[in-house]
XYZ file of C-alpha atoms in Angstrom:
500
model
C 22.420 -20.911 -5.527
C 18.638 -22.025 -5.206
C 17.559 -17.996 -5.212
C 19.442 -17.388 -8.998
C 16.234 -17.740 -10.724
C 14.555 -15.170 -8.741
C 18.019 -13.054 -8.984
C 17.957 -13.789 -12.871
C 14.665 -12.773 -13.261
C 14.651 -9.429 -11.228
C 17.519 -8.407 -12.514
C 16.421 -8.571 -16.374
C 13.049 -6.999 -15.325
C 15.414 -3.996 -13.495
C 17.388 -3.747 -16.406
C 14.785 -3.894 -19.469
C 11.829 -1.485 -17.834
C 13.772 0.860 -15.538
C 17.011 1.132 -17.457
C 16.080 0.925 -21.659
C 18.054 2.884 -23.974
C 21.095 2.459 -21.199
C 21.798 -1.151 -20.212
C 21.019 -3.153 -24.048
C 24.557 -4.259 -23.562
C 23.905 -6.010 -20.140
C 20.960 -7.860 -21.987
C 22.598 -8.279 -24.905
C 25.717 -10.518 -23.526
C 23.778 -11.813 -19.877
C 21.407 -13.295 -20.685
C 18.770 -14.688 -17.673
C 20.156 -18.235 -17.595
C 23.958 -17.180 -17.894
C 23.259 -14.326 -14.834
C 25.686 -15.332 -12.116
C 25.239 -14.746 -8.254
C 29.006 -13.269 -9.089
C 27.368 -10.678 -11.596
C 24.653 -10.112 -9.460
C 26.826 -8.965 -6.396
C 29.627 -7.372 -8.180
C 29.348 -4.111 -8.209
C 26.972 -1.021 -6.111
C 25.434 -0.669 -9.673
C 24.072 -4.439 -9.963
C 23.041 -3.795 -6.780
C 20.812 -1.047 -7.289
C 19.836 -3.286 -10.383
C 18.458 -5.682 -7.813
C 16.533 -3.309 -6.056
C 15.013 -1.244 -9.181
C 13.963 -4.518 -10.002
C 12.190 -5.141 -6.775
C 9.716 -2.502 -6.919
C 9.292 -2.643 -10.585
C 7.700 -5.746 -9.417
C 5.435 -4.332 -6.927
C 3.287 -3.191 -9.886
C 3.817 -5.949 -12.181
C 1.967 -9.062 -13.139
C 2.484 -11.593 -10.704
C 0.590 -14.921 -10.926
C -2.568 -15.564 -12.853
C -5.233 -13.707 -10.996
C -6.230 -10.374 -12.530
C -7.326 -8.798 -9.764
C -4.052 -9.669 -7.875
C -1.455 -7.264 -10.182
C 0.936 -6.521 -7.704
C 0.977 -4.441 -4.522
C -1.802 -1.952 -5.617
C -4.034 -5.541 -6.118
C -3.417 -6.634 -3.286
C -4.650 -2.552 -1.906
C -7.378 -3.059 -3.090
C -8.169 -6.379 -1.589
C -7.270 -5.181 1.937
C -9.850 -2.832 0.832
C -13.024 -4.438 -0.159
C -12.574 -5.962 3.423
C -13.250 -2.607 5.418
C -16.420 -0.732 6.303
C -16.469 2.319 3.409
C -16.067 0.767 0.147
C -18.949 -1.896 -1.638
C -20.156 -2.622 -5.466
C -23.063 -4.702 -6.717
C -22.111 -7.648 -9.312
C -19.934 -10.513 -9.475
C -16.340 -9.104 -10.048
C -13.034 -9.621 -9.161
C -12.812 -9.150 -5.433
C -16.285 -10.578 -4.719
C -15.354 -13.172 -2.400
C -12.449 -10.753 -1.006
C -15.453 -8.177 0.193
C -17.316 -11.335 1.477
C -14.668 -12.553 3.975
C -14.343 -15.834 2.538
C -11.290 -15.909 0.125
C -9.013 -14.174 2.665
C -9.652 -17.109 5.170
C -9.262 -20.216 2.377
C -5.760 -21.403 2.869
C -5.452 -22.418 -0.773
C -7.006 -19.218 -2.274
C -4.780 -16.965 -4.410
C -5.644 -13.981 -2.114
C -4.011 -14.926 0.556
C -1.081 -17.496 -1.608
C -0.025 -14.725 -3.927
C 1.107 -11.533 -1.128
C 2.545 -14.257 1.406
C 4.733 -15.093 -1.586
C 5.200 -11.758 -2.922
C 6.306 -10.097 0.254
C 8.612 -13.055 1.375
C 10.286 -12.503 -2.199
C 10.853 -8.810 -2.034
C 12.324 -10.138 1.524
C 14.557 -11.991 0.155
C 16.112 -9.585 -2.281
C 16.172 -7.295 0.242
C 18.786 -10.046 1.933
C 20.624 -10.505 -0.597
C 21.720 -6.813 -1.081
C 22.423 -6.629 2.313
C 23.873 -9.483 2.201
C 26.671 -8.391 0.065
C 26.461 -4.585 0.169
C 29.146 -3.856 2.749
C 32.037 -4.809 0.875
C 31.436 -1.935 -1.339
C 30.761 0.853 1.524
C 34.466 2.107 1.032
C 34.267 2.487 -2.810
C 31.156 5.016 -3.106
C 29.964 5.803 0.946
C 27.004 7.554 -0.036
C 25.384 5.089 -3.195
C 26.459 2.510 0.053
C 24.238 4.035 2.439
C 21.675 4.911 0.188
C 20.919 1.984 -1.693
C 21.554 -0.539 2.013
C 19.164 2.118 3.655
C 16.499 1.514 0.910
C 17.127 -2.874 1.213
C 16.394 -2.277 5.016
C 13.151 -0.267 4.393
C 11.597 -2.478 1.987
C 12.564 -5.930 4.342
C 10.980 -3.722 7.241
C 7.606 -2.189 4.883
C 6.908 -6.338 3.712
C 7.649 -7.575 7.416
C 4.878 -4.833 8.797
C 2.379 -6.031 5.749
C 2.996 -9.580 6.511
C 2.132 -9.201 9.976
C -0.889 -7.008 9.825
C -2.581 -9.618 7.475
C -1.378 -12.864 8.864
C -0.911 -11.903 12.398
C -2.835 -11.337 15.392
C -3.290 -7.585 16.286
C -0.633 -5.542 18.204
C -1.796 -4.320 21.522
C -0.272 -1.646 23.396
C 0.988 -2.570 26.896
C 0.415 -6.558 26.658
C 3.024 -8.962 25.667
C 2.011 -9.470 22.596
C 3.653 -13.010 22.168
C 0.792 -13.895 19.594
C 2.329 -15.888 16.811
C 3.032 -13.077 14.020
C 5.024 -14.378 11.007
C 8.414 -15.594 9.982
C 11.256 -12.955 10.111
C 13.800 -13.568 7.439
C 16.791 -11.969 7.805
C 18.989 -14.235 5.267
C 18.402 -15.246 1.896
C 18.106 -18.889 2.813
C 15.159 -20.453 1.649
C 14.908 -22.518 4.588
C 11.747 -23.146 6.827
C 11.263 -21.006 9.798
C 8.980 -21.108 12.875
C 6.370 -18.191 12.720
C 7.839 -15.558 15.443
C 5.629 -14.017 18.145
C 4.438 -9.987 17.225
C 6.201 -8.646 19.408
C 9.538 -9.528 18.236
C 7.971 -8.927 14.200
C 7.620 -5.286 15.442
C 10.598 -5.342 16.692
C 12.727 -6.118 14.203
C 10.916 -3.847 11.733
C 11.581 -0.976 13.979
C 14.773 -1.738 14.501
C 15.605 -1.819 10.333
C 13.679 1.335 9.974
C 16.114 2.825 13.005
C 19.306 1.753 10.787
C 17.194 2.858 7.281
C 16.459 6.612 8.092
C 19.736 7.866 9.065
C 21.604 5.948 6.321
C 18.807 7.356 3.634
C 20.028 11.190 4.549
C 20.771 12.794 1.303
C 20.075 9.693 -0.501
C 18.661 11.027 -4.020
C 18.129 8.002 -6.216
C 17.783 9.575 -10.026
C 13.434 8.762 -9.732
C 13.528 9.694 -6.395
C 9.477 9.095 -6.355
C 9.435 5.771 -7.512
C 12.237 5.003 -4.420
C 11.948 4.735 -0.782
C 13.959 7.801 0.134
C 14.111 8.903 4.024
C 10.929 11.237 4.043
C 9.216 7.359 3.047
C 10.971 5.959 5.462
C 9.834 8.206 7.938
C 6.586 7.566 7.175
C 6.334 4.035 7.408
C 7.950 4.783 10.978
C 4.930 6.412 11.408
C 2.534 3.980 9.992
C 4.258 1.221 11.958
C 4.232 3.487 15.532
C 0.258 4.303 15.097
C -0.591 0.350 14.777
C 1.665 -0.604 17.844
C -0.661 2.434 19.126
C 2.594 3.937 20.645
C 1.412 7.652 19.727
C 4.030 9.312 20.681
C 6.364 7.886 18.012
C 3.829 8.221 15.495
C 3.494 11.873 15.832
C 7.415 12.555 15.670
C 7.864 10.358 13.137
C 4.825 11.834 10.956
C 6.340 15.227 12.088
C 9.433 14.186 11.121
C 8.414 12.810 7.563
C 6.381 16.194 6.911
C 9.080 18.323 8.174
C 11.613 16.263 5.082
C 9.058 16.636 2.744
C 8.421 20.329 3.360
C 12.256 21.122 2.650
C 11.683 18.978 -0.534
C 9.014 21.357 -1.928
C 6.286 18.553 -1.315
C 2.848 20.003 -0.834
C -0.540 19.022 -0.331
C -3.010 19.351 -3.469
C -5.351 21.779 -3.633
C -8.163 23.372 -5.668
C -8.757 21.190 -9.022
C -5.365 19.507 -8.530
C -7.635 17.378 -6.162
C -9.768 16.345 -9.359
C -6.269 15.214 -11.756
C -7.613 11.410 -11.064
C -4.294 10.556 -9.565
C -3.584 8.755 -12.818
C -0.706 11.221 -13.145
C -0.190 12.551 -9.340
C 3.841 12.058 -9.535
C 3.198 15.229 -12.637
C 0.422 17.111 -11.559
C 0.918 17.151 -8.320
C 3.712 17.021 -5.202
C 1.714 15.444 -2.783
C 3.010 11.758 -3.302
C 6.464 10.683 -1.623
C 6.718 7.282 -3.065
C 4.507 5.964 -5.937
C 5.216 3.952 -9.137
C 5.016 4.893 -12.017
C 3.568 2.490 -15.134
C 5.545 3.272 -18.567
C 3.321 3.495 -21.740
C 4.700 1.011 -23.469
C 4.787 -1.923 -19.979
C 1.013 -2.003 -19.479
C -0.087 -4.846 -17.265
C -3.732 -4.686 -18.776
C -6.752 -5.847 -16.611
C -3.935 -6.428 -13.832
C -3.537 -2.581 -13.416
C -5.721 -0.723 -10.197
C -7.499 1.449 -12.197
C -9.059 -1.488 -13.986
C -10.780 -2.113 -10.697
C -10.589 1.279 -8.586
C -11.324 4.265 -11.280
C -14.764 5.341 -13.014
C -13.898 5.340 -16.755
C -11.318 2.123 -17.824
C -13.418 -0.453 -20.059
C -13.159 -3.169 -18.337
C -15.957 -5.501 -16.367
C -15.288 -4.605 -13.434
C -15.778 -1.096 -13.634
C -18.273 -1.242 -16.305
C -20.493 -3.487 -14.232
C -19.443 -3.355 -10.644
C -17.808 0.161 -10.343
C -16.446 0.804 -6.644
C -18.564 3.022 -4.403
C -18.279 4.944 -1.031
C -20.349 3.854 2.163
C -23.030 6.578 1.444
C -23.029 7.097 5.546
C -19.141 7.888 5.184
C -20.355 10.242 1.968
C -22.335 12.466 4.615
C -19.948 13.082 7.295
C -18.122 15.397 5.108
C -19.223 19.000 4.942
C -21.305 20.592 2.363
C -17.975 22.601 1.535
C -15.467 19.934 1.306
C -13.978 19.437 -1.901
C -13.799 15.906 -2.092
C -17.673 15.652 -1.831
C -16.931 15.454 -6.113
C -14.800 12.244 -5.437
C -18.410 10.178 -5.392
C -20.847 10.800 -7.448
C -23.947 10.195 -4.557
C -26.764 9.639 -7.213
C -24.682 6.725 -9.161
C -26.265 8.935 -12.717
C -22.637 9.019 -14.736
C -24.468 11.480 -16.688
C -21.015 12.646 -17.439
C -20.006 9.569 -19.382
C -21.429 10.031 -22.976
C -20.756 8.074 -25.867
C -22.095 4.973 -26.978
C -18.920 3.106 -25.715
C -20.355 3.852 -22.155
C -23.374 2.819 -23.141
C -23.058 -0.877 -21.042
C -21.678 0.953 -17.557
C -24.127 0.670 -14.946
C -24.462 3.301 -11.926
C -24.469 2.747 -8.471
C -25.235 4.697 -5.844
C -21.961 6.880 -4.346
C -19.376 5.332 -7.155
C -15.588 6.856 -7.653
C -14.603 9.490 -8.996
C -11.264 10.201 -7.394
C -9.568 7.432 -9.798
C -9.413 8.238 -13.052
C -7.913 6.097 -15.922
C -5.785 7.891 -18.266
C -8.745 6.698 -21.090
C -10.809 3.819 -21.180
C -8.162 1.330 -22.979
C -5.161 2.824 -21.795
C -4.467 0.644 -18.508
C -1.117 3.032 -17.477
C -1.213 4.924 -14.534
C 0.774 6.305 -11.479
C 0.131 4.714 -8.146
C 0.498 6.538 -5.037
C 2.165 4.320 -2.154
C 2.606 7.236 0.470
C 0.869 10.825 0.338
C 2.021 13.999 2.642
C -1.430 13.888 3.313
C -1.028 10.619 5.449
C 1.516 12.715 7.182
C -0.766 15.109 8.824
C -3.017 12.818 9.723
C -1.034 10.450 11.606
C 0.796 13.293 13.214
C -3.085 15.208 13.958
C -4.541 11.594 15.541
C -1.370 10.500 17.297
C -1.081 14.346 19.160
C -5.348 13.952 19.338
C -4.997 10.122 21.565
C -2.524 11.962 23.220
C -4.850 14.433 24.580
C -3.040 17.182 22.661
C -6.106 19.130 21.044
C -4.722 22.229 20.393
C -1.719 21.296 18.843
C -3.574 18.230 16.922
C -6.268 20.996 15.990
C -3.652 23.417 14.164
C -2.492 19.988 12.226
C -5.653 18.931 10.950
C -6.558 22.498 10.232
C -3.103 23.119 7.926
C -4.620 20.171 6.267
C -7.777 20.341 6.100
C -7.899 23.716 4.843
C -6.815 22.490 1.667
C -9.778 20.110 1.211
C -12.432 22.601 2.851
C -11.605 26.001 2.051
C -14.317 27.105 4.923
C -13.331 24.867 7.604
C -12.545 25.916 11.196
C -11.768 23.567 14.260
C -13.515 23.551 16.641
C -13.730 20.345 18.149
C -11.601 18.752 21.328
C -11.010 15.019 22.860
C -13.225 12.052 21.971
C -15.209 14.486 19.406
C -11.400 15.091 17.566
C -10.366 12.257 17.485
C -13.641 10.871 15.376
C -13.088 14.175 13.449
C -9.559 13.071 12.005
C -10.721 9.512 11.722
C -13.213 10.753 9.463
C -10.817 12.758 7.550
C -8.526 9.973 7.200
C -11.359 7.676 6.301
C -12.183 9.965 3.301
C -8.678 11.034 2.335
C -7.564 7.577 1.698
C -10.404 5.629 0.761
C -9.623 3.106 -1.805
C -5.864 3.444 -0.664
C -5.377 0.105 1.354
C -5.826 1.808 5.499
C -9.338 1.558 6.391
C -9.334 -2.767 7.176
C -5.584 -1.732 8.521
C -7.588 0.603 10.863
C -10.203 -1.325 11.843
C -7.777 -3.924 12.753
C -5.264 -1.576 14.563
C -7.917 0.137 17.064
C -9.763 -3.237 18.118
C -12.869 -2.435 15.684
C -15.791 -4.291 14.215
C -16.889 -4.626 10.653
C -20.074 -2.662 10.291
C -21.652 -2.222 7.538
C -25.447 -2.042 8.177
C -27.817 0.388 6.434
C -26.431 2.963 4.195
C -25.424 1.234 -0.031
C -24.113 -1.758 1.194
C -26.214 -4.853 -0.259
C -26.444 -8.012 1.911
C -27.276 -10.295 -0.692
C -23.976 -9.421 -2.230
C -21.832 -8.345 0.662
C -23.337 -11.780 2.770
C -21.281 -10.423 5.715
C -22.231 -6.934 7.215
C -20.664 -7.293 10.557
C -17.449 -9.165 12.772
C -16.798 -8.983 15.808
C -12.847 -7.318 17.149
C -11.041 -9.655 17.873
C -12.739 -12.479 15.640
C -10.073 -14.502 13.503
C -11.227 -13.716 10.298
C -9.331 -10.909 11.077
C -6.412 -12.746 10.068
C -5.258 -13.953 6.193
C -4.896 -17.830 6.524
C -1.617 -19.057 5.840
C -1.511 -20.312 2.786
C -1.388 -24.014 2.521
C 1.464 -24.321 0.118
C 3.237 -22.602 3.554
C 1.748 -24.985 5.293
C 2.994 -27.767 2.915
C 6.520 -27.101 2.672
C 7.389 -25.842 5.896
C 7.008 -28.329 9.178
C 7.634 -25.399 11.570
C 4.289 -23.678 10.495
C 1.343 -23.222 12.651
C -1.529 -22.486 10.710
C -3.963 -19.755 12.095
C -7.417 -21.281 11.268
């Protein structure tokens, strides 16, 4: 088969990092050239093998970009495109934050996730592709682990789209060219599809995911997509089609699973534990990853670009900051205000070894690196947090105040111990934007946002440096609000129509 490579290759990555100590045998008489597509599809277990493997690859090196390790890399280059987040010096990212390298058809920034996504695709396929012959032998592993191969084919579809797309509006037609839908293993060439039908189709595998993820409880059930994730990325997916309605059942929906799972939102000094370790200090996060001790992926790693303390360049020289104007919409009483550091002093960094990291005006301190050579961290994909604000904007555009009001207050309570609402319609709706805008800063929503609600890049005044930035505004609606496709796409594929 032309995919046994990438089988190969997942499946040893599966089976050394996620299974050690258990599977030595597997290793010991498979080895990656001698994997079979036989071996590979004969049991549940392999097949689960496949999938472990997939999202051990979401935070693994991929390529030969640093500042592309994986999914979280890629976060943080949907990022540096948005309105809230800027640094100073000549880093990773640089071009990324200057809305050039997202638009060159032959950068890495926009080869490496088209490739990426289209591969966890394709894995996806090929579990589901063989799956249902075993639904007799162990029902629930069946619907668990098919459930989980339909969310991830739905979550890459709905990331593919949003970067290489044209926006979804509400009430048109939307028969913009989107991006291919794969729903086979086949490597062969397909014709971009229109958006409407991309949103389709990712609905309609999140439909089939959720029921079939009841009472699914993988043995990491964190590090999985389990159906209180999969409700959530219902969520995420209704509030860009702007369909509100959905959003806030699904987010109510997601909360409501989480709640019976003794999930909870931080509070206190849990919200200072750096999220380093969030799956351990905390039960806030619903689906994150986890990096072992001994599987570093060095300078690839997010906190190498998005925490305060890791020795690297990056951080040493062009540590990430808040949009000082974002800094002062939160209250004098919020919490979070200690998640920037407003002065840029890191005062609190002593010890000649800091001795070369240079301040900047509003920089993190909500990422924290487990030390500053120690390049191992969790990373949060999906927060409860996300949950009530979805659910508290969706019930807000709705023209629901009082029930989006007693949301955001369960919420925000947490992160403001003297907050009270006390604001209705246009005014509440900017409220919970705000909130989401500092609640998930640095998370991969804010360009995502921008995007989804028809809104320009504005970055005038406040920390952000033109002579480093180069571009402080664009229009909604301009193309640069689409990835280009890459040209090795564009290459091997005569059906593609590039977007440039």
């Amino acid at each position: 088969m032309k995919h046994l490579k990438y089988i190969s290759a997942i499946l040893i990555l599966a089976v050394s990092v996620m299974f050690t100590g258990c599977k030595d045998d597997y290793l010991d008489t498979l080895p990656t050239s001698d994997i079979s597509d036989v071996t590979a599809y004969s049991s549940l277990e392999n097949l689960q093998l496949i999938l472990n493997g997939v999202y051990r690859k979401m935070v693994s090196q991929d390529g030969s970009s640093q500042g592309l390790g994986g999914e979280p890399g890629y976060i943080v280059s949907r990022e540096t495109l948005g309105d809230d987040l800027t640094w100073q010096t000549n880093t990773w990212h640089k071009t990324t934050h200057q809305w050039s390298a997202h638009r060159s058809a032959t950068n890495s920034v926009t080869q490496f996730p088209w490739r990426y996504y289209y591969r966890w695709i394709m894995h996806a396929n090929l579990v589901l592709e063989n799956i249902d012959q075993y639904e007799t032998v162990n029902p629930a592993l069946h619907h668990g682990l098919k459930g989980e191969a339909l969310a991830i084919r739905a979550y890459a579809h709905f990331l593919l789209v949003q970067m290489y797309g044209a926006r979804y509006q509400a009430g048109a037609a939307n028969d913009q060219l989107g991006v291919p839908i794969k729903l086979t293993s086949s490597l062969d060439p397909l014709p971009r599809d229109p958006v409407a039908k991309v949103y389709e189709q990712i609905n309609k595998d999140l439909d089939e995911a959720i029921p079939l993820l009841d009472g699914h409880k993988p043995a990491d059930a964190q590090t999985h997509i389990t159906q209180v994730a999969a409700y959530g990325l219902k969520a995420r997916v209704a509030l860009t089609q702007q369909d509100y309605p959905a959003a806030a059942a699904a987010a109510h929906s997601a909360l409501d699973a989480a709640k019976k799972q003794d999930y909870k939102l931080m509070e206190g000094n849990e919200l200072y534990n750096g999220f380093a370790k969030i799956t351990e200090n905390t039960k806030e996060a619903v689906w994150a990853a986890r990096t072992k001790s001994d599987h570093t992926v060095y300078f690839y790693h997010f906190m190498a670009y998005m925490s305060w303390n890791d020795n690297t360049t990056a951080i040493r020289q062009g540590v990430k900051a808040i949009s000082l104007d974002t800094y002062e919409k939160m209250s004098p009483t919020d919490l979070r205000r200690k998640w920037w550091d407003p002065e840029g002093t890191r005062d609190d960094l002593v010890g000649s070894s800091f001795s070369s990291y240079v301040p900047y005006p509003g920089q993190v301190r909500k990422f924290r690196a487990v030390s500053q050579s120690d390049h191992v961290s969790d990373y949060a994909y999906m927060r409860i947090a996300e949950f009530y604000l979805v659910e508290a904007e969706a019930l807000a555009r709705q023209g629901k105040d009082a029930e989006a009001q007693a949301v955001l207050t369960e919420f925000a309570i947490t992160r403001d111990p003297e907050y009270a609402p006390s604001n209705t319609g246009d005014a509440l709706i900017e409220e919970i934007m705000t909130h989401r805008r500092i609640e998930l800063w640095g998370e991969g929503f804010r360009w995502f946002d921008l995007k989804r609600l028809n809104l320009p890049l504005d970055r005038k005044g406040s920390n952000f440096d033109v002579s480093f930035c180069a571009v402080m505004q664009v229009d909604a609606g301009d193309l640069r609000w689409q990835w280009a496709i890459p040209q090795e796409e564009r290459d091997s594929n005569p059906h593609m129509v590039p977007n440039d």
